[in-house]
Short mmCIF file of N, CA and C and ligand atoms in Angstrom, two decimals:
data_model
loop_
_atom_site.label_atom_id
_atom_site.label_comp_id
_atom_site.label_asym_id
_atom_site.label_seq_id
_atom_site.Cartn_x
_atom_site.Cartn_y
_atom_site.Cartn_z
N MET A 6 -139.98 130.86 -7.44
CA MET A 6 -139.52 132.23 -7.18
C MET A 6 -140.14 133.19 -8.19
N PRO A 7 -140.75 134.29 -7.71
CA PRO A 7 -141.38 135.21 -8.68
C PRO A 7 -140.32 135.91 -9.53
N GLU A 8 -140.65 136.07 -10.79
CA GLU A 8 -139.75 136.77 -11.70
C GLU A 8 -139.84 138.27 -11.44
N ILE A 9 -138.71 138.93 -11.35
CA ILE A 9 -138.76 140.38 -11.16
C ILE A 9 -138.42 141.06 -12.48
N LYS A 10 -139.27 141.97 -12.86
CA LYS A 10 -138.99 142.75 -14.06
C LYS A 10 -138.55 144.14 -13.62
N PRO A 11 -137.30 144.50 -13.91
CA PRO A 11 -136.86 145.84 -13.51
C PRO A 11 -137.73 146.92 -14.13
N GLU A 12 -137.98 147.96 -13.35
CA GLU A 12 -138.78 149.08 -13.82
C GLU A 12 -137.87 150.18 -14.34
N LEU A 13 -138.45 151.07 -15.11
CA LEU A 13 -137.70 152.18 -15.69
C LEU A 13 -138.40 153.48 -15.33
N LEU A 14 -137.59 154.45 -14.91
CA LEU A 14 -138.17 155.72 -14.50
C LEU A 14 -137.27 156.84 -14.99
N ARG A 15 -137.86 157.93 -15.44
CA ARG A 15 -137.02 159.10 -15.75
C ARG A 15 -137.19 160.11 -14.64
N GLY A 16 -136.08 160.62 -14.12
CA GLY A 16 -136.20 161.66 -13.12
C GLY A 16 -135.05 161.70 -12.14
N ASP A 17 -135.35 162.33 -11.02
CA ASP A 17 -134.34 162.59 -9.98
C ASP A 17 -134.42 161.49 -8.92
N ILE A 18 -133.35 160.73 -8.79
CA ILE A 18 -133.34 159.57 -7.90
C ILE A 18 -133.48 159.98 -6.42
N THR A 19 -133.15 161.23 -6.11
CA THR A 19 -133.22 161.66 -4.70
C THR A 19 -134.66 161.74 -4.20
N LYS A 20 -135.62 161.75 -5.12
CA LYS A 20 -137.02 161.90 -4.73
C LYS A 20 -137.69 160.57 -4.40
N LEU A 21 -137.00 159.47 -4.65
CA LEU A 21 -137.67 158.17 -4.58
C LEU A 21 -137.79 157.60 -3.17
N ASP A 22 -138.98 157.13 -2.91
CA ASP A 22 -139.32 156.57 -1.62
C ASP A 22 -139.17 155.04 -1.70
N VAL A 23 -137.92 154.61 -1.90
CA VAL A 23 -137.64 153.17 -1.98
C VAL A 23 -136.77 152.80 -0.77
N ASP A 24 -136.51 151.52 -0.58
CA ASP A 24 -135.67 151.14 0.56
C ASP A 24 -134.22 151.62 0.36
N ALA A 25 -133.69 151.38 -0.82
CA ALA A 25 -132.28 151.74 -1.08
C ALA A 25 -132.14 152.54 -2.36
N VAL A 26 -131.45 153.67 -2.25
CA VAL A 26 -131.05 154.43 -3.43
C VAL A 26 -129.54 154.22 -3.60
N VAL A 27 -129.13 153.90 -4.81
CA VAL A 27 -127.70 153.69 -5.08
C VAL A 27 -127.09 155.00 -5.55
N ASN A 28 -125.93 155.31 -5.00
CA ASN A 28 -125.19 156.51 -5.38
C ASN A 28 -123.98 156.13 -6.23
N ALA A 29 -123.76 156.87 -7.32
CA ALA A 29 -122.55 156.70 -8.13
C ALA A 29 -121.47 157.58 -7.52
N ALA A 30 -120.76 157.03 -6.55
CA ALA A 30 -119.81 157.80 -5.75
C ALA A 30 -118.41 157.75 -6.34
N ASN A 31 -117.46 158.33 -5.60
CA ASN A 31 -116.03 158.15 -5.95
C ASN A 31 -115.37 157.44 -4.77
N SER A 32 -114.15 156.96 -5.00
CA SER A 32 -113.50 156.09 -4.00
C SER A 32 -113.25 156.76 -2.66
N GLY A 33 -113.19 158.09 -2.68
CA GLY A 33 -112.96 158.80 -1.42
C GLY A 33 -114.22 158.96 -0.58
N LEU A 34 -115.38 158.75 -1.20
CA LEU A 34 -116.69 158.88 -0.53
C LEU A 34 -116.93 160.28 0.05
N MET A 35 -116.34 161.29 -0.58
CA MET A 35 -116.46 162.64 -0.01
C MET A 35 -117.44 163.52 -0.78
N GLY A 36 -118.30 162.90 -1.57
CA GLY A 36 -119.24 163.68 -2.36
C GLY A 36 -118.58 164.17 -3.63
N GLY A 37 -119.36 164.78 -4.49
CA GLY A 37 -118.82 165.25 -5.76
C GLY A 37 -119.91 165.91 -6.55
N GLY A 38 -119.86 165.76 -7.89
CA GLY A 38 -120.89 166.35 -8.75
C GLY A 38 -121.94 165.31 -9.12
N GLY A 39 -122.65 165.56 -10.20
CA GLY A 39 -123.62 164.60 -10.74
C GLY A 39 -124.61 164.09 -9.70
N VAL A 40 -124.92 162.82 -9.78
CA VAL A 40 -125.91 162.23 -8.89
C VAL A 40 -125.39 162.21 -7.44
N ASP A 41 -124.10 162.06 -7.29
CA ASP A 41 -123.46 162.08 -5.97
C ASP A 41 -123.73 163.42 -5.27
N GLY A 42 -123.51 164.49 -6.02
CA GLY A 42 -123.74 165.83 -5.47
C GLY A 42 -125.22 166.03 -5.12
N ALA A 43 -126.09 165.56 -6.00
CA ALA A 43 -127.54 165.72 -5.77
C ALA A 43 -127.96 164.95 -4.52
N ILE A 44 -127.43 163.74 -4.36
CA ILE A 44 -127.79 162.92 -3.20
C ILE A 44 -127.29 163.58 -1.91
N HIS A 45 -126.05 164.05 -1.92
CA HIS A 45 -125.52 164.68 -0.70
C HIS A 45 -126.25 165.98 -0.36
N ARG A 46 -126.58 166.75 -1.39
CA ARG A 46 -127.31 168.01 -1.15
C ARG A 46 -128.67 167.73 -0.51
N ALA A 47 -129.37 166.73 -1.08
CA ALA A 47 -130.72 166.44 -0.58
C ALA A 47 -130.69 165.72 0.77
N ALA A 48 -129.66 164.94 1.02
CA ALA A 48 -129.60 164.16 2.27
C ALA A 48 -129.15 165.01 3.44
N GLY A 49 -128.33 166.03 3.18
CA GLY A 49 -127.82 166.85 4.28
C GLY A 49 -126.54 166.29 4.86
N PRO A 50 -125.98 166.98 5.86
CA PRO A 50 -124.62 166.67 6.36
C PRO A 50 -124.48 165.31 7.04
N ALA A 51 -125.57 164.72 7.49
CA ALA A 51 -125.47 163.42 8.17
C ALA A 51 -124.87 162.37 7.23
N LEU A 52 -125.18 162.48 5.96
CA LEU A 52 -124.69 161.49 4.99
C LEU A 52 -123.17 161.59 4.85
N LEU A 53 -122.68 162.82 4.72
CA LEU A 53 -121.24 163.01 4.58
C LEU A 53 -120.52 162.54 5.84
N ALA A 54 -121.11 162.80 6.98
CA ALA A 54 -120.50 162.38 8.25
C ALA A 54 -120.35 160.86 8.28
N GLU A 55 -121.37 160.15 7.82
CA GLU A 55 -121.29 158.68 7.80
C GLU A 55 -120.25 158.20 6.80
N CYS A 56 -120.19 158.87 5.66
CA CYS A 56 -119.20 158.50 4.64
C CYS A 56 -117.79 158.72 5.17
N MET A 57 -117.60 159.83 5.88
CA MET A 57 -116.27 160.14 6.43
C MET A 57 -115.88 159.09 7.46
N GLU A 58 -116.85 158.61 8.21
CA GLU A 58 -116.59 157.57 9.20
C GLU A 58 -116.11 156.28 8.53
N ILE A 59 -116.76 155.93 7.42
CA ILE A 59 -116.36 154.72 6.67
C ILE A 59 -114.94 154.91 6.13
N ALA A 60 -114.67 156.11 5.61
CA ALA A 60 -113.34 156.39 5.07
C ALA A 60 -112.28 156.29 6.16
N ARG A 61 -112.61 156.83 7.32
CA ARG A 61 -111.67 156.77 8.44
C ARG A 61 -111.41 155.32 8.84
N ALA A 62 -112.49 154.54 8.94
CA ALA A 62 -112.37 153.14 9.34
C ALA A 62 -111.55 152.36 8.30
N ALA A 63 -111.66 152.77 7.04
CA ALA A 63 -110.91 152.08 5.98
C ALA A 63 -109.42 152.45 6.04
N GLY A 64 -109.11 153.50 6.77
CA GLY A 64 -107.71 153.85 7.00
C GLY A 64 -107.02 154.50 5.81
N ASN A 65 -107.67 154.48 4.69
CA ASN A 65 -107.07 155.05 3.48
C ASN A 65 -108.12 155.87 2.77
N ARG A 66 -108.16 157.13 3.02
CA ARG A 66 -109.25 157.98 2.57
C ARG A 66 -109.45 157.99 1.05
N ALA A 67 -108.34 157.94 0.30
CA ALA A 67 -108.47 158.01 -1.15
C ALA A 67 -109.14 156.75 -1.70
N GLU A 68 -108.99 155.63 -1.04
CA GLU A 68 -109.53 154.36 -1.53
C GLU A 68 -110.49 153.75 -0.53
N ALA A 69 -111.28 154.56 0.10
CA ALA A 69 -112.22 154.04 1.10
C ALA A 69 -113.15 153.01 0.48
N CYS A 70 -113.53 153.24 -0.76
CA CYS A 70 -114.38 152.28 -1.48
C CYS A 70 -113.82 152.14 -2.90
N PRO A 71 -113.08 151.07 -3.16
CA PRO A 71 -112.49 150.92 -4.50
C PRO A 71 -113.55 150.73 -5.59
N ALA A 72 -113.19 150.96 -6.82
CA ALA A 72 -114.13 150.77 -7.94
C ALA A 72 -114.66 149.34 -7.91
N GLY A 73 -115.96 149.21 -8.15
CA GLY A 73 -116.60 147.89 -8.18
C GLY A 73 -117.13 147.44 -6.83
N GLU A 74 -116.82 148.20 -5.77
CA GLU A 74 -117.28 147.84 -4.42
C GLU A 74 -118.48 148.71 -4.02
N ALA A 75 -119.11 148.32 -2.91
CA ALA A 75 -120.28 149.08 -2.43
C ALA A 75 -120.29 149.11 -0.91
N VAL A 76 -120.74 150.25 -0.37
CA VAL A 76 -120.91 150.39 1.08
C VAL A 76 -122.28 151.02 1.34
N VAL A 77 -122.77 150.83 2.57
CA VAL A 77 -124.11 151.34 2.87
C VAL A 77 -124.07 152.35 4.02
N THR A 78 -124.92 153.37 3.91
CA THR A 78 -125.09 154.35 5.00
C THR A 78 -126.59 154.58 5.19
N GLY A 79 -126.91 155.36 6.21
CA GLY A 79 -128.27 155.87 6.35
C GLY A 79 -128.56 156.83 5.22
N ALA A 80 -129.72 157.48 5.29
CA ALA A 80 -130.12 158.30 4.15
C ALA A 80 -130.33 159.77 4.50
N GLY A 81 -129.97 160.17 5.72
CA GLY A 81 -130.17 161.58 6.09
C GLY A 81 -131.60 162.01 5.83
N ASN A 82 -131.76 163.13 5.13
CA ASN A 82 -133.11 163.67 4.88
C ASN A 82 -133.80 163.10 3.64
N LEU A 83 -133.18 162.12 3.00
CA LEU A 83 -133.81 161.55 1.80
C LEU A 83 -135.03 160.70 2.18
N PRO A 84 -135.98 160.55 1.28
CA PRO A 84 -137.15 159.71 1.60
C PRO A 84 -136.86 158.21 1.62
N CYS A 85 -135.74 157.80 1.06
CA CYS A 85 -135.40 156.37 1.08
C CYS A 85 -134.86 155.99 2.46
N LYS A 86 -134.68 154.66 2.68
CA LYS A 86 -134.21 154.22 4.01
C LYS A 86 -132.68 154.23 4.11
N LYS A 87 -132.02 153.80 3.05
CA LYS A 87 -130.55 153.68 3.06
C LYS A 87 -129.99 154.15 1.73
N VAL A 88 -128.73 154.55 1.76
CA VAL A 88 -128.02 154.85 0.51
C VAL A 88 -126.89 153.83 0.37
N ILE A 89 -126.84 153.21 -0.79
CA ILE A 89 -125.73 152.31 -1.10
C ILE A 89 -124.79 153.07 -2.03
N HIS A 90 -123.57 153.27 -1.58
CA HIS A 90 -122.58 154.02 -2.37
C HIS A 90 -121.72 153.02 -3.11
N THR A 91 -121.71 153.11 -4.42
CA THR A 91 -120.85 152.23 -5.20
C THR A 91 -120.01 153.09 -6.12
N VAL A 92 -118.86 152.58 -6.50
CA VAL A 92 -117.93 153.38 -7.30
C VAL A 92 -117.73 152.72 -8.66
N GLY A 93 -118.20 153.39 -9.68
CA GLY A 93 -118.06 152.86 -11.04
C GLY A 93 -116.64 153.09 -11.55
N PRO A 94 -116.30 152.39 -12.64
CA PRO A 94 -114.99 152.61 -13.25
C PRO A 94 -114.99 153.88 -14.11
N VAL A 95 -113.82 154.49 -14.20
CA VAL A 95 -113.63 155.57 -15.17
C VAL A 95 -113.40 154.88 -16.51
N TRP A 96 -114.09 155.31 -17.55
CA TRP A 96 -113.92 154.71 -18.88
C TRP A 96 -112.56 155.09 -19.46
N ARG A 97 -111.77 154.04 -19.80
CA ARG A 97 -110.44 154.31 -20.39
C ARG A 97 -110.29 153.56 -21.71
N GLY A 98 -111.41 153.34 -22.39
CA GLY A 98 -111.35 152.70 -23.70
C GLY A 98 -111.90 151.28 -23.70
N GLY A 99 -112.07 150.69 -22.55
CA GLY A 99 -112.73 149.39 -22.47
C GLY A 99 -111.81 148.22 -22.23
N ALA A 100 -110.50 148.43 -22.30
CA ALA A 100 -109.56 147.32 -22.15
C ALA A 100 -108.95 147.24 -20.75
N TYR A 101 -109.52 147.97 -19.84
CA TYR A 101 -108.96 148.03 -18.48
C TYR A 101 -109.92 147.46 -17.43
N GLY A 102 -110.67 146.47 -17.85
CA GLY A 102 -111.58 145.81 -16.91
C GLY A 102 -112.81 146.61 -16.55
N GLU A 103 -113.12 147.62 -17.36
CA GLU A 103 -114.25 148.49 -17.02
C GLU A 103 -115.57 147.73 -16.91
N ALA A 104 -115.83 146.81 -17.85
CA ALA A 104 -117.12 146.10 -17.85
C ALA A 104 -117.27 145.25 -16.59
N GLY A 105 -116.19 144.58 -16.20
CA GLY A 105 -116.25 143.75 -14.99
C GLY A 105 -116.48 144.58 -13.75
N LEU A 106 -115.83 145.73 -13.70
CA LEU A 106 -116.00 146.62 -12.54
C LEU A 106 -117.42 147.19 -12.49
N LEU A 107 -117.93 147.57 -13.65
CA LEU A 107 -119.29 148.13 -13.68
C LEU A 107 -120.31 147.05 -13.29
N ALA A 108 -120.15 145.84 -13.82
CA ALA A 108 -121.05 144.74 -13.45
C ALA A 108 -121.00 144.50 -11.95
N SER A 109 -119.80 144.60 -11.40
CA SER A 109 -119.61 144.39 -9.96
C SER A 109 -120.35 145.44 -9.13
N CYS A 110 -120.41 146.67 -9.61
CA CYS A 110 -121.16 147.72 -8.89
C CYS A 110 -122.61 147.32 -8.70
N TYR A 111 -123.23 146.85 -9.78
CA TYR A 111 -124.65 146.48 -9.69
C TYR A 111 -124.81 145.23 -8.83
N ARG A 112 -123.91 144.26 -9.04
CA ARG A 112 -124.00 143.00 -8.30
C ARG A 112 -123.80 143.22 -6.79
N LYS A 113 -122.72 143.93 -6.43
CA LYS A 113 -122.43 144.13 -5.01
C LYS A 113 -123.49 145.00 -4.33
N SER A 114 -124.06 145.92 -5.07
CA SER A 114 -125.13 146.75 -4.49
C SER A 114 -126.35 145.88 -4.17
N LEU A 115 -126.70 144.99 -5.08
CA LEU A 115 -127.85 144.11 -4.83
C LEU A 115 -127.57 143.16 -3.68
N LEU A 116 -126.37 142.61 -3.63
CA LEU A 116 -126.02 141.67 -2.55
C LEU A 116 -126.05 142.39 -1.20
N LEU A 117 -125.58 143.61 -1.19
CA LEU A 117 -125.58 144.40 0.05
C LEU A 117 -127.02 144.73 0.47
N ALA A 118 -127.85 145.08 -0.48
CA ALA A 118 -129.27 145.35 -0.17
C ALA A 118 -129.93 144.10 0.41
N GLN A 119 -129.64 142.98 -0.19
CA GLN A 119 -130.20 141.71 0.31
C GLN A 119 -129.76 141.48 1.76
N ARG A 120 -128.48 141.68 2.02
CA ARG A 120 -127.94 141.48 3.39
C ARG A 120 -128.58 142.43 4.40
N GLU A 121 -128.89 143.63 3.94
CA GLU A 121 -129.46 144.66 4.83
C GLU A 121 -130.97 144.55 4.95
N GLY A 122 -131.58 143.61 4.25
CA GLY A 122 -133.03 143.45 4.30
C GLY A 122 -133.78 144.54 3.55
N LEU A 123 -133.13 145.10 2.53
CA LEU A 123 -133.76 146.17 1.73
C LEU A 123 -134.39 145.54 0.49
N ALA A 124 -135.69 145.70 0.35
CA ALA A 124 -136.41 144.96 -0.70
C ALA A 124 -136.52 145.73 -2.02
N SER A 125 -136.51 147.06 -1.95
CA SER A 125 -136.63 147.83 -3.20
C SER A 125 -135.40 148.70 -3.37
N ILE A 126 -134.91 148.78 -4.59
CA ILE A 126 -133.63 149.46 -4.84
C ILE A 126 -133.69 150.21 -6.17
N ALA A 127 -133.16 151.43 -6.16
CA ALA A 127 -133.13 152.26 -7.37
C ALA A 127 -131.68 152.56 -7.75
N PHE A 128 -131.36 152.34 -9.01
CA PHE A 128 -130.01 152.57 -9.53
C PHE A 128 -129.97 153.77 -10.48
N PRO A 129 -128.96 154.60 -10.38
CA PRO A 129 -128.71 155.59 -11.45
C PRO A 129 -127.89 154.89 -12.54
N ASN A 130 -127.59 155.61 -13.60
CA ASN A 130 -126.79 155.03 -14.70
C ASN A 130 -125.31 155.26 -14.37
N ILE A 131 -124.81 154.35 -13.53
CA ILE A 131 -123.46 154.48 -12.97
C ILE A 131 -122.40 154.62 -14.07
N SER A 132 -121.47 155.53 -13.85
CA SER A 132 -120.30 155.78 -14.72
C SER A 132 -120.61 156.51 -16.04
N THR A 133 -121.90 156.77 -16.32
CA THR A 133 -122.20 157.34 -17.64
C THR A 133 -122.17 158.87 -17.68
N GLY A 134 -121.79 159.48 -16.55
CA GLY A 134 -121.67 160.94 -16.52
C GLY A 134 -120.21 161.34 -16.57
N VAL A 135 -119.73 161.87 -15.45
CA VAL A 135 -118.34 162.34 -15.34
C VAL A 135 -117.34 161.24 -15.73
N TYR A 136 -117.65 159.99 -15.45
CA TYR A 136 -116.70 158.90 -15.69
C TYR A 136 -116.68 158.40 -17.15
N GLY A 137 -117.57 158.95 -17.98
CA GLY A 137 -117.43 158.81 -19.43
C GLY A 137 -117.70 157.44 -20.05
N TYR A 138 -118.37 156.56 -19.34
CA TYR A 138 -118.64 155.23 -19.89
C TYR A 138 -119.69 155.36 -21.00
N PRO A 139 -119.48 154.75 -22.17
CA PRO A 139 -120.49 154.87 -23.23
C PRO A 139 -121.84 154.33 -22.74
N LYS A 140 -122.88 155.10 -22.98
CA LYS A 140 -124.18 154.79 -22.37
C LYS A 140 -124.75 153.45 -22.81
N ASN A 141 -124.61 153.12 -24.11
CA ASN A 141 -125.12 151.84 -24.60
C ASN A 141 -124.48 150.67 -23.91
N LYS A 142 -123.15 150.70 -23.87
CA LYS A 142 -122.39 149.60 -23.25
C LYS A 142 -122.70 149.52 -21.77
N ALA A 143 -122.78 150.65 -21.11
CA ALA A 143 -123.04 150.65 -19.67
C ALA A 143 -124.41 150.05 -19.37
N ALA A 144 -125.39 150.40 -20.18
CA ALA A 144 -126.75 149.89 -19.95
C ALA A 144 -126.81 148.38 -20.15
N GLU A 145 -126.15 147.88 -21.17
CA GLU A 145 -126.14 146.42 -21.40
C GLU A 145 -125.55 145.70 -20.21
N THR A 146 -124.43 146.20 -19.73
CA THR A 146 -123.75 145.58 -18.58
C THR A 146 -124.62 145.68 -17.33
N ALA A 147 -125.26 146.82 -17.14
CA ALA A 147 -126.10 147.02 -15.95
C ALA A 147 -127.26 146.03 -15.93
N VAL A 148 -127.98 145.94 -17.04
CA VAL A 148 -129.16 145.07 -17.09
C VAL A 148 -128.75 143.60 -16.94
N LEU A 149 -127.69 143.22 -17.62
CA LEU A 149 -127.23 141.82 -17.53
C LEU A 149 -126.81 141.46 -16.10
N SER A 150 -126.05 142.33 -15.49
CA SER A 150 -125.57 142.07 -14.14
C SER A 150 -126.73 141.99 -13.15
N VAL A 151 -127.69 142.89 -13.28
CA VAL A 151 -128.85 142.87 -12.38
C VAL A 151 -129.66 141.60 -12.58
N MET A 152 -129.94 141.24 -13.82
CA MET A 152 -130.76 140.05 -14.08
C MET A 152 -130.08 138.79 -13.54
N LYS A 153 -128.77 138.70 -13.71
CA LYS A 153 -128.03 137.54 -13.21
C LYS A 153 -128.07 137.49 -11.69
N THR A 154 -127.82 138.62 -11.06
CA THR A 154 -127.69 138.66 -9.59
C THR A 154 -129.03 138.44 -8.89
N LEU A 155 -130.12 138.86 -9.53
CA LEU A 155 -131.44 138.72 -8.89
C LEU A 155 -131.76 137.27 -8.55
N ALA A 156 -131.15 136.34 -9.25
CA ALA A 156 -131.38 134.92 -8.95
C ALA A 156 -130.86 134.56 -7.57
N GLU A 157 -129.93 135.39 -7.05
CA GLU A 157 -129.31 135.11 -5.74
C GLU A 157 -129.85 136.01 -4.63
N THR A 158 -130.79 136.88 -4.97
CA THR A 158 -131.27 137.84 -3.96
C THR A 158 -132.80 137.77 -3.83
N PRO A 159 -133.29 136.70 -3.24
CA PRO A 159 -134.75 136.51 -3.16
C PRO A 159 -135.46 137.59 -2.37
N GLY A 160 -134.72 138.31 -1.50
CA GLY A 160 -135.37 139.35 -0.69
C GLY A 160 -135.64 140.62 -1.48
N ILE A 161 -135.07 140.72 -2.66
CA ILE A 161 -135.27 141.95 -3.44
C ILE A 161 -136.46 141.77 -4.39
N THR A 162 -137.45 142.62 -4.20
CA THR A 162 -138.70 142.46 -4.95
C THR A 162 -138.92 143.58 -5.97
N ARG A 163 -138.09 144.62 -5.90
CA ARG A 163 -138.31 145.74 -6.81
C ARG A 163 -136.97 146.40 -7.18
N VAL A 164 -136.71 146.48 -8.46
CA VAL A 164 -135.50 147.16 -8.96
C VAL A 164 -135.93 148.24 -9.95
N ILE A 165 -135.42 149.43 -9.75
CA ILE A 165 -135.77 150.54 -10.65
C ILE A 165 -134.49 151.14 -11.25
N PHE A 166 -134.44 151.20 -12.57
CA PHE A 166 -133.36 151.95 -13.23
C PHE A 166 -133.86 153.38 -13.42
N VAL A 167 -133.13 154.32 -12.85
CA VAL A 167 -133.55 155.72 -12.94
C VAL A 167 -132.65 156.44 -13.95
N CYS A 168 -133.27 156.94 -14.99
CA CYS A 168 -132.51 157.66 -16.03
C CYS A 168 -132.77 159.15 -15.88
N PHE A 169 -131.70 159.91 -15.97
CA PHE A 169 -131.81 161.36 -15.82
C PHE A 169 -131.94 162.03 -17.18
N ASP A 170 -131.39 161.37 -18.19
CA ASP A 170 -131.41 161.97 -19.52
C ASP A 170 -132.16 161.09 -20.51
N GLU A 171 -132.63 161.74 -21.57
CA GLU A 171 -133.46 161.08 -22.59
C GLU A 171 -132.71 159.95 -23.29
N GLU A 172 -131.41 160.15 -23.52
CA GLU A 172 -130.64 159.12 -24.25
C GLU A 172 -130.60 157.81 -23.47
N ASN A 173 -130.27 157.90 -22.19
CA ASN A 173 -130.25 156.68 -21.36
C ASN A 173 -131.65 156.06 -21.30
N LEU A 174 -132.66 156.92 -21.17
CA LEU A 174 -134.03 156.41 -21.06
C LEU A 174 -134.38 155.56 -22.28
N SER A 175 -134.06 156.04 -23.47
CA SER A 175 -134.45 155.29 -24.67
C SER A 175 -133.60 154.03 -24.82
N ILE A 176 -132.34 154.07 -24.39
CA ILE A 176 -131.50 152.86 -24.42
C ILE A 176 -132.09 151.80 -23.49
N TYR A 177 -132.42 152.20 -22.28
CA TYR A 177 -132.97 151.25 -21.30
C TYR A 177 -134.34 150.74 -21.72
N ARG A 178 -135.14 151.62 -22.33
CA ARG A 178 -136.48 151.18 -22.75
C ARG A 178 -136.36 150.02 -23.73
N LYS A 179 -135.43 150.14 -24.66
CA LYS A 179 -135.24 149.06 -25.65
C LYS A 179 -134.73 147.80 -24.96
N LEU A 180 -133.72 147.96 -24.11
CA LEU A 180 -133.11 146.79 -23.46
C LEU A 180 -134.11 146.05 -22.58
N LEU A 181 -134.88 146.80 -21.80
CA LEU A 181 -135.80 146.16 -20.84
C LEU A 181 -137.01 145.54 -21.53
N ALA A 182 -137.31 146.01 -22.74
CA ALA A 182 -138.42 145.40 -23.48
C ALA A 182 -138.08 143.96 -23.83
N ALA A 183 -136.80 143.67 -23.90
CA ALA A 183 -136.36 142.32 -24.30
C ALA A 183 -136.13 141.41 -23.09
N VAL A 184 -136.31 141.94 -21.89
CA VAL A 184 -136.03 141.12 -20.70
C VAL A 184 -137.23 140.25 -20.33
N1 LIG B 204 -130.91 161.43 -10.35
C1 LIG B 204 -130.64 160.41 -11.19
N2 LIG B 204 -129.59 160.41 -12.04
C2 LIG B 204 -128.79 161.49 -12.05
C3 LIG B 204 -129.00 162.62 -11.21
C4 LIG B 204 -130.12 162.56 -10.33
N3 LIG B 204 -130.41 163.56 -9.49
N4 LIG B 204 -128.03 163.54 -11.46
C5 LIG B 204 -127.25 163.02 -12.43
N5 LIG B 204 -127.71 161.79 -12.79
P1 LIG B 204 -122.42 160.96 -12.63
P2 LIG B 204 -120.35 158.86 -12.75
C6 LIG B 204 -127.17 160.84 -13.80
O1 LIG B 204 -121.54 161.94 -13.30
O2 LIG B 204 -120.26 158.99 -14.22
C7 LIG B 204 -119.26 162.47 -9.18
O3 LIG B 204 -118.55 163.67 -9.07
C8 LIG B 204 -126.31 161.41 -14.90
O4 LIG B 204 -127.13 161.96 -15.92
O5 LIG B 204 -123.24 161.41 -11.49
O6 LIG B 204 -120.43 157.50 -12.14
C9 LIG B 204 -118.77 161.42 -8.19
O7 LIG B 204 -118.33 161.99 -6.98
C10 LIG B 204 -125.58 160.16 -15.38
O8 LIG B 204 -126.36 159.46 -16.34
O9 LIG B 204 -121.60 159.66 -12.11
C11 LIG B 204 -117.64 160.79 -8.95
O10 LIG B 204 -116.45 161.55 -8.81
C12 LIG B 204 -125.50 159.31 -14.13
O11 LIG B 204 -126.32 159.94 -13.14
C13 LIG B 204 -118.10 160.83 -10.39
O12 LIG B 204 -119.03 161.91 -10.46
C14 LIG B 204 -124.10 159.16 -13.58
O13 LIG B 204 -123.39 160.37 -13.74
C15 LIG B 204 -118.81 159.58 -10.79
O14 LIG B 204 -119.10 159.63 -12.15
#
């Protein structure tokens, strides 16, 4: 099995022409700020319509996608093929299962991409914005979870960590140099 080395990119994830772009969503799947807002703005109303459909089918709009879970939609006007919406944990000090939930976001997103036949996937730095997860800790968990899960997802040939800010970029650069 070929070894996959995750790539690192600084910039706007909405511009990427990959199979799957991961969104750091909220449990209601109704859009929001940060990367979620940017993805919905660039994708157009078709994305929200699909998210609303998933929420309706889940029967419970506030918890349509619980933290640590992932769902997939089309991509509207984005250049990617699909959007995988995952919900990171809100940071509450670290003793509330945050690391397990964050690891699960990366793992479930990769497993879903594999199931959908999506070979290339781009991740934002989930939970490190509005949800307040410390960037260093989040990056360690993200890289570890991705490296572990890739052993189970032979269909995935390209993983990109997309950093929006300089701090995350330098954290990831150090971590990925050791992978
Ligand atoms: N491309 C790539 N990364 C981005 C972009 C972009 N266009 N815009 C922001 N980021 P956040 P969270 C980075 O707050 O912490 C929303 O309201 C940003 O710099 O988007 O998981 C949702 O609806 C940060 O490093 O997500 C939820 O309610 C990272 O994306 C809540 O925020 C994540 O920041 C989720 O909070």
